[in-house]
Amino acid sequence: MDRNQWSRYRAGPTRKFRRRAVLKNGDCNVLQSRISRRSLRFLQDIFTTLVDTQWRWTLLCFILSFLLSWLGFAMIWWLIAFTHGDFEEHHLPPFQIENNWTPCVYNIFSFTSCFLFSIETQHTIGYGSRSTTEECPEAIFIMCIQSIAGVMIQAFMVGIVFAKMTRPKQRTQTLLFSRNAVIYQRDGELCLMFRVGDMRKSHIIGASVRAQIIRSRTTKEGEILSQHQQELVVGTDGENGDLFFIWPTTIIHRINESSPFFDMSAEDMLTERFEVVLILEGTIESTGQTTQARSSYLPQEILWGHRFDPMVSYSKERQGYEVDYSLFNSTTQVDTPLCSGKDLAEFYKAQDDLRHGTE
């Protein structure tokens, strides 16, 4: 077949079907609805809810948790002083010595003073002008309660902000997946290939990759499974998914008898409806946390008869291997049979039988 005819099997506007479960950036395209007691369930796991929510809501909760606690305890301090009579004119701080009056808290004039004392107590600022006395046991009790509550609020909110800033999801922004997948012949077999890369100098330890195909399937009983998931055998050599991930790597799925693509030709690929989800997992070297990056490929994003261009070369000047990321998505068209993997295997088998028969 003429090389110009290969282009009809390249990704393009042939099909408008764009439904996908996993977006190209790795986000799951799943919208949940009609969940009973949804708000209550999220509030029961408030820590995870605040970590997962947007930054503006997390920061709003951060600010409100302190403001409301300061105001709440300020009202309690005001009530203690009010019931003790500390706000009566002859019991105010300028007249306490001459009237021999001992207040619950020194130097309390109004609610503003109570608010400032609440902040000083909760955060152990201790300016020295305001302090509790032995006159009111309830004041001593509230001081202990607020000190404990302040430590708990700080620990909780700092933990949320820290978890949000260091969560592994941010690491996935520097893990790259090729824009397209390719299919071409290698070692006598058609192979579906993807390219993955890592922009950072700190590596992903114990990196592994796996892939799944999501498509509709009808069982023997006639049941239609619209989101059936099937595992694909992938790896750098097509055998396992463990990676030595020091530079961009090509992930291979061999289209053989165990592959769901075994009966698909280049033309069939354009009419099939499926989604290949590629999942990269490993441990972040700098933090020790586990991370997962995802991407997906629809049939129109699979280039039949293409291969990835080499992007790793040795630089004598820099005395090291150089990775050119401008070639990360670059492919080259190569001669590739348009038949299915099954037809290709039968063709090679017939050739072997014919060769052995003539011998």
Short mmCIF file of C-alpha atoms in Angstrom, two decimals:
data_model
loop_
_atom_site.label_atom_id
_atom_site.label_comp_id
_atom_site.label_asym_id
_atom_site.label_seq_id
_atom_site.Cartn_x
_atom_site.Cartn_y
_atom_site.Cartn_z
CA MET A 1 0.00 0.00 0.00
CA ASP A 2 1.21 3.50 -0.85
CA ARG A 3 2.58 5.54 2.08
CA ASN A 4 0.02 8.28 1.44
CA GLN A 5 -2.73 5.79 2.17
CA TRP A 6 -1.37 5.19 5.67
CA SER A 7 -2.47 8.66 6.70
CA ARG A 8 -6.13 7.62 6.64
CA TYR A 9 -5.40 5.59 9.76
CA ARG A 10 -3.86 8.46 11.65
CA ALA A 11 -5.70 10.26 14.45
CA GLY A 12 -7.90 12.98 13.08
CA PRO A 13 -11.44 14.26 12.82
CA THR A 14 -12.73 10.92 11.49
CA ARG A 15 -14.88 10.34 14.57
CA LYS A 16 -16.45 12.86 16.92
CA PHE A 17 -16.84 10.43 19.82
CA ARG A 18 -15.05 12.03 22.77
CA ARG A 19 -16.58 10.35 25.81
CA ARG A 20 -13.85 9.32 28.26
CA ALA A 21 -13.59 8.18 31.89
CA VAL A 22 -10.14 9.66 32.52
CA LEU A 23 -9.17 13.05 31.10
CA LYS A 24 -5.79 13.64 29.50
CA ASN A 25 -4.59 15.46 32.62
CA GLY A 26 -5.41 12.43 34.77
CA ASP A 27 -8.61 13.69 36.40
CA CYS A 28 -11.43 11.16 36.55
CA ASN A 29 -14.44 12.33 34.55
CA VAL A 30 -16.96 10.96 37.03
CA LEU A 31 -19.84 13.06 38.37
CA GLN A 32 -21.51 11.70 41.49
CA SER A 33 -25.15 12.46 42.19
CA ARG A 34 -28.08 11.47 44.41
CA ILE A 35 -25.91 10.46 47.36
CA SER A 36 -27.96 10.11 50.52
CA ARG A 37 -26.73 12.25 53.43
CA ARG A 38 -23.89 13.50 51.27
CA SER A 39 -23.02 16.53 53.40
CA LEU A 40 -23.07 14.51 56.61
CA ARG A 41 -20.77 11.87 55.15
CA PHE A 42 -18.27 14.52 54.09
CA LEU A 43 -18.42 16.23 57.48
CA GLN A 44 -17.72 12.93 59.23
CA ASP A 45 -14.38 12.91 57.41
CA ILE A 46 -13.74 16.65 57.68
CA PHE A 47 -9.95 16.33 57.48
CA THR A 48 -10.00 14.64 54.06
CA THR A 49 -12.74 17.00 52.91
CA LEU A 50 -10.64 20.08 53.70
CA VAL A 51 -7.53 18.54 52.13
CA ASP A 52 -9.41 17.72 48.92
CA THR A 53 -11.30 21.01 48.64
CA GLN A 54 -10.06 24.08 46.81
CA TRP A 55 -7.47 26.32 48.47
CA ARG A 56 -9.87 29.23 48.98
CA TRP A 57 -12.20 27.09 51.10
CA THR A 58 -9.32 25.60 53.08
CA LEU A 59 -7.92 29.06 53.85
CA LEU A 60 -11.40 30.34 54.73
CA CYS A 61 -11.82 27.49 57.24
CA PHE A 62 -8.30 28.19 58.53
CA ILE A 63 -9.13 31.85 59.23
CA LEU A 64 -12.62 31.20 60.59
CA SER A 65 -11.44 28.47 62.97
CA PHE A 66 -9.21 30.99 64.76
CA LEU A 67 -11.55 33.99 64.57
CA LEU A 68 -14.55 32.05 65.87
CA SER A 69 -12.55 30.47 68.68
CA TRP A 70 -11.17 33.87 69.74
CA LEU A 71 -14.65 35.42 69.67
CA GLY A 72 -16.27 32.46 71.43
CA PHE A 73 -13.84 32.46 74.32
CA ALA A 74 -13.92 36.29 74.45
CA MET A 75 -17.66 36.07 75.10
CA ILE A 76 -17.02 33.54 77.89
CA TRP A 77 -14.39 35.81 79.47
CA TRP A 78 -16.78 38.77 79.22
CA LEU A 79 -19.55 36.76 80.94
CA ILE A 80 -17.19 35.71 83.73
CA ALA A 81 -16.11 39.31 84.31
CA PHE A 82 -19.68 40.61 84.04
CA THR A 83 -21.16 38.13 86.54
CA HIS A 84 -18.31 38.85 88.95
CA GLY A 85 -19.02 42.58 88.77
CA ASP A 86 -15.70 43.59 87.22
CA PHE A 87 -17.41 45.98 84.78
CA GLU A 88 -19.01 48.11 87.46
CA GLU A 89 -17.52 51.59 87.39
CA HIS A 90 -15.86 51.44 90.83
CA HIS A 91 -14.46 47.97 90.01
CA LEU A 92 -12.66 48.98 86.81
CA PRO A 93 -8.83 48.70 86.81
CA PRO A 94 -8.12 52.38 87.77
CA PHE A 95 -10.18 51.99 90.99
CA GLN A 96 -9.41 48.40 91.97
CA ILE A 97 -6.55 49.18 94.37
CA GLU A 98 -8.32 51.95 96.28
CA ASN A 99 -11.50 49.85 96.53
CA ASN A 100 -9.55 46.71 97.43
CA TRP A 101 -11.21 44.79 94.55
CA THR A 102 -9.72 41.65 93.03
CA PRO A 103 -11.09 40.94 89.54
CA CYS A 104 -11.17 37.59 87.74
CA VAL A 105 -8.75 38.96 85.14
CA TYR A 106 -6.52 41.99 85.58
CA ASN A 107 -6.83 44.96 83.20
CA ILE A 108 -10.19 44.02 81.67
CA PHE A 109 -12.23 47.10 80.67
CA SER A 110 -14.67 45.89 78.02
CA PHE A 111 -15.39 43.20 75.43
CA THR A 112 -12.40 44.43 73.43
CA SER A 113 -10.13 43.70 76.39
CA CYS A 114 -11.71 40.25 76.68
CA PHE A 115 -11.07 39.61 72.98
CA LEU A 116 -7.40 40.59 73.30
CA PHE A 117 -7.03 38.43 76.41
CA SER A 118 -8.62 35.52 74.53
CA ILE A 119 -5.99 35.80 71.77
CA GLU A 120 -3.15 36.09 74.30
CA THR A 121 -4.36 33.04 76.24
CA GLN A 122 -4.97 30.83 73.21
CA HIS A 123 -1.59 31.54 71.66
CA THR A 124 0.40 31.98 74.90
CA ILE A 125 1.52 35.46 73.82
CA GLY A 126 1.75 36.76 77.38
CA TYR A 127 2.19 40.53 77.06
CA GLY A 128 2.00 40.79 80.85
CA SER A 129 -0.71 43.44 81.24
CA ARG A 130 -3.60 40.96 81.51
CA SER A 131 -3.66 37.77 83.58
CA THR A 132 -6.06 35.61 85.57
CA THR A 133 -6.26 35.75 89.36
CA GLU A 134 -7.14 33.22 92.06
CA GLU A 135 -10.44 35.02 92.68
CA CYS A 136 -12.52 33.05 90.16
CA PRO A 137 -12.14 29.25 89.83
CA GLU A 138 -14.23 29.32 86.65
CA ALA A 139 -11.70 31.68 85.06
CA ILE A 140 -8.86 29.28 85.85
CA PHE A 141 -10.88 26.41 84.36
CA ILE A 142 -11.67 28.33 81.15
CA MET A 143 -8.01 29.36 80.81
CA CYS A 144 -7.00 25.67 80.85
CA ILE A 145 -9.74 24.73 78.37
CA GLN A 146 -8.79 27.51 75.94
CA SER A 147 -5.10 26.62 76.09
CA ILE A 148 -5.90 23.01 75.19
CA ALA A 149 -8.40 24.04 72.49
CA GLY A 150 -5.87 26.44 70.96
CA VAL A 151 -3.24 23.70 70.65
CA MET A 152 -5.79 21.34 69.07
CA ILE A 153 -7.00 23.93 66.55
CA GLN A 154 -3.45 24.84 65.54
CA ALA A 155 -2.43 21.20 65.16
CA PHE A 156 -5.53 20.40 63.11
CA MET A 157 -5.31 23.37 60.75
CA VAL A 158 -1.53 23.24 60.30
CA GLY A 159 -1.88 19.53 59.57
CA ILE A 160 -4.47 20.25 56.88
CA VAL A 161 -2.36 22.94 55.19
CA PHE A 162 0.78 20.79 55.36
CA ALA A 163 -1.04 17.74 53.97
CA LYS A 164 -2.52 19.85 51.18
CA MET A 165 0.86 21.35 50.22
CA THR A 166 2.73 18.04 50.25
CA ARG A 167 0.11 15.70 48.83
CA PRO A 168 1.44 13.47 46.03
CA LYS A 169 -1.04 14.85 43.51
CA GLN A 170 1.20 17.88 42.94
CA ARG A 171 4.07 15.58 41.94
CA THR A 172 2.05 14.26 39.02
CA GLN A 173 2.30 17.67 37.32
CA THR A 174 5.89 16.82 36.31
CA LEU A 175 5.06 13.28 35.13
CA LEU A 176 4.40 13.32 31.39
CA PHE A 177 2.40 11.07 29.08
CA SER A 178 2.70 11.23 25.30
CA ARG A 179 -0.13 13.00 23.52
CA ASN A 180 -0.72 9.96 21.30
CA ALA A 181 -0.14 6.24 21.45
CA VAL A 182 1.33 4.45 18.44
CA ILE A 183 1.04 1.03 16.84
CA TYR A 184 3.78 -0.47 14.71
CA GLN A 185 5.56 -3.74 14.19
CA ARG A 186 8.40 -4.86 16.45
CA ASP A 187 10.02 -8.31 16.42
CA GLY A 188 7.29 -9.70 14.18
CA GLU A 189 4.40 -8.50 16.36
CA LEU A 190 2.17 -5.46 16.29
CA CYS A 191 2.74 -3.41 19.44
CA LEU A 192 0.73 -0.64 21.08
CA MET A 193 3.17 1.84 22.62
CA PHE A 194 3.00 4.84 24.93
CA ARG A 195 5.73 7.16 26.16
CA VAL A 196 6.07 8.34 29.78
CA GLY A 197 8.59 10.79 31.22
CA ASP A 198 9.61 12.59 34.41
CA MET A 199 10.86 16.18 34.31
CA ARG A 200 12.38 16.21 37.80
CA LYS A 201 15.88 15.18 38.81
CA SER A 202 14.49 13.40 41.89
CA HIS A 203 13.24 10.06 40.65
CA ILE A 204 10.15 7.95 41.21
CA ILE A 205 11.33 4.93 43.21
CA GLY A 206 9.82 1.54 42.44
CA ALA A 207 7.96 2.94 39.45
CA SER A 208 5.46 0.61 37.84
CA VAL A 209 2.96 1.05 35.05
CA ARG A 210 -0.25 -0.71 34.22
CA ALA A 211 -2.98 -0.21 31.66
CA GLN A 212 -6.65 -1.02 31.32
CA ILE A 213 -9.06 -0.92 28.45
CA ILE A 214 -12.57 0.33 29.17
CA ARG A 215 -15.24 -0.67 26.69
CA SER A 216 -18.66 -2.23 26.36
CA ARG A 217 -18.98 -6.02 26.52
CA THR A 218 -21.89 -8.42 26.24
CA THR A 219 -21.81 -11.53 28.41
CA LYS A 220 -22.92 -15.01 27.33
CA GLU A 221 -26.19 -14.39 29.16
CA GLY A 222 -26.83 -11.23 27.14
CA GLU A 223 -25.97 -8.76 29.90
CA ILE A 224 -24.39 -5.56 28.59
CA LEU A 225 -21.44 -4.30 30.63
CA SER A 226 -21.06 -0.72 29.42
CA GLN A 227 -17.94 0.06 31.51
CA HIS A 228 -16.13 -3.26 31.43
CA GLN A 229 -12.48 -2.98 32.49
CA GLN A 230 -9.83 -5.38 31.24
CA GLU A 231 -6.18 -5.36 32.26
CA LEU A 232 -3.56 -5.01 29.53
CA VAL A 233 -0.15 -6.63 29.82
CA VAL A 234 2.34 -3.77 29.54
CA GLY A 235 5.97 -3.06 30.34
CA THR A 236 9.19 -1.88 28.82
CA ASP A 237 9.59 -5.31 27.26
CA GLY A 238 5.94 -6.27 27.21
CA GLU A 239 6.33 -8.68 30.13
CA ASN A 240 5.99 -6.66 33.34
CA GLY A 241 5.32 -3.10 34.38
CA ASP A 242 8.37 -2.40 36.57
CA LEU A 243 10.43 0.57 35.38
CA PHE A 244 13.93 1.91 35.92
CA PHE A 245 12.59 5.41 35.46
CA ILE A 246 15.63 7.62 34.91
CA TRP A 247 14.64 8.94 31.47
CA PRO A 248 11.55 8.90 29.21
CA THR A 249 10.50 5.32 28.63
CA THR A 250 8.36 3.64 26.00
CA ILE A 251 5.67 1.37 27.43
CA ILE A 252 4.80 -1.61 25.23
CA HIS A 253 1.68 -3.74 24.93
CA ARG A 254 2.22 -6.65 22.56
CA ILE A 255 -0.83 -7.39 20.42
CA ASN A 256 -0.90 -11.18 20.68
CA GLU A 257 -3.50 -13.86 21.47
CA SER A 258 -4.10 -12.47 24.97
CA SER A 259 -4.61 -8.89 23.76
CA PRO A 260 -8.10 -7.44 23.24
CA PHE A 261 -6.70 -5.73 20.10
CA PHE A 262 -5.71 -9.05 18.50
CA ASP A 263 -8.67 -9.04 16.09
CA MET A 264 -8.56 -5.31 15.32
CA SER A 265 -7.17 -4.00 12.06
CA ALA A 266 -6.29 -0.38 11.39
CA GLU A 267 -9.73 0.18 9.90
CA ASP A 268 -11.46 -1.52 12.83
CA MET A 269 -9.58 0.76 15.20
CA LEU A 270 -11.40 3.78 13.76
CA THR A 271 -14.86 2.34 14.38
CA GLU A 272 -14.29 0.76 17.79
CA ARG A 273 -15.34 2.52 20.98
CA PHE A 274 -12.90 2.04 23.82
CA GLU A 275 -10.57 3.92 26.12
CA VAL A 276 -7.10 2.83 27.19
CA VAL A 277 -6.17 4.14 30.65
CA LEU A 278 -2.47 4.24 31.51
CA ILE A 279 -1.54 4.39 35.20
CA LEU A 280 1.95 5.21 36.49
CA GLU A 281 2.64 4.59 40.20
CA GLY A 282 5.66 4.86 42.45
CA THR A 283 7.22 6.41 45.53
CA ILE A 284 8.42 10.02 45.52
CA GLU A 285 12.14 9.97 46.31
CA SER A 286 12.16 13.28 48.21
CA THR A 287 9.10 12.68 50.43
CA GLY A 288 8.59 8.92 50.53
CA GLN A 289 4.91 9.31 49.58
CA THR A 290 3.19 7.15 47.00
CA THR A 291 1.94 8.94 43.90
CA GLN A 292 -0.19 7.94 40.95
CA ALA A 293 -0.40 9.65 37.56
CA ARG A 294 -2.97 8.79 34.92
CA SER A 295 -3.82 9.51 31.32
CA SER A 296 -6.03 7.93 28.70
CA TYR A 297 -6.18 7.34 24.96
CA LEU A 298 -9.19 7.10 22.68
CA PRO A 299 -9.04 5.33 19.30
CA GLN A 300 -8.52 8.61 17.41
CA GLU A 301 -5.46 9.28 19.61
CA ILE A 302 -3.73 6.06 18.52
CA LEU A 303 -1.49 6.50 15.47
CA TRP A 304 -1.27 3.31 13.41
CA GLY A 305 2.01 2.98 11.53
CA HIS A 306 3.99 5.46 13.64
CA ARG A 307 6.82 5.17 16.13
CA PHE A 308 8.26 7.57 18.67
CA ASP A 309 11.37 9.53 17.73
CA PRO A 310 14.46 8.93 19.90
CA MET A 311 14.95 11.72 22.44
CA VAL A 312 17.86 10.47 24.58
CA SER A 313 21.41 10.96 23.35
CA TYR A 314 24.86 11.07 24.93
CA SER A 315 26.49 14.50 25.13
CA LYS A 316 30.28 14.37 25.06
CA GLU A 317 30.49 18.02 26.08
CA ARG A 318 28.35 17.60 29.18
CA GLN A 319 29.55 14.05 29.86
CA GLY A 320 26.07 12.67 30.34
CA TYR A 321 22.87 11.58 28.67
CA GLU A 322 20.79 14.47 27.37
CA VAL A 323 17.00 14.31 27.05
CA ASP A 324 15.38 16.54 24.44
CA TYR A 325 11.79 17.02 25.63
CA SER A 326 10.87 18.88 22.45
CA LEU A 327 10.73 15.41 20.85
CA PHE A 328 8.56 13.87 23.57
CA ASN A 329 5.42 13.76 21.38
CA SER A 330 7.24 13.51 18.07
CA THR A 331 6.55 10.45 15.91
CA THR A 332 7.73 9.15 12.55
CA GLN A 333 5.60 7.27 10.04
CA VAL A 334 6.87 3.75 9.32
CA ASP A 335 5.70 0.90 7.10
CA THR A 336 3.28 -1.19 9.15
CA PRO A 337 0.76 -3.84 8.04
CA LEU A 338 -2.82 -2.58 8.25
CA CYS A 339 -4.19 -6.02 9.05
CA SER A 340 -5.02 -7.23 12.54
CA GLY A 341 -2.50 -8.91 14.80
CA LYS A 342 -4.35 -12.20 14.27
CA ASP A 343 -4.09 -11.96 10.48
CA LEU A 344 -0.43 -11.02 10.75
CA ALA A 345 0.30 -14.00 13.01
CA GLU A 346 -1.51 -16.33 10.59
CA PHE A 347 0.46 -14.87 7.69
CA TYR A 348 3.78 -15.50 9.42
CA LYS A 349 2.64 -18.99 10.42
CA ALA A 350 1.69 -19.77 6.82
CA GLN A 351 5.09 -18.53 5.68
CA ASP A 352 6.84 -20.75 8.23
CA ASP A 353 4.76 -23.75 7.20
CA LEU A 354 5.52 -23.09 3.55
CA ARG A 355 9.24 -22.71 4.29
CA HIS A 356 9.36 -25.92 6.31
CA GLY A 357 7.31 -27.72 3.62
CA THR A 358 9.72 -26.79 0.86
CA GLU A 359 12.65 -27.90 2.99
#
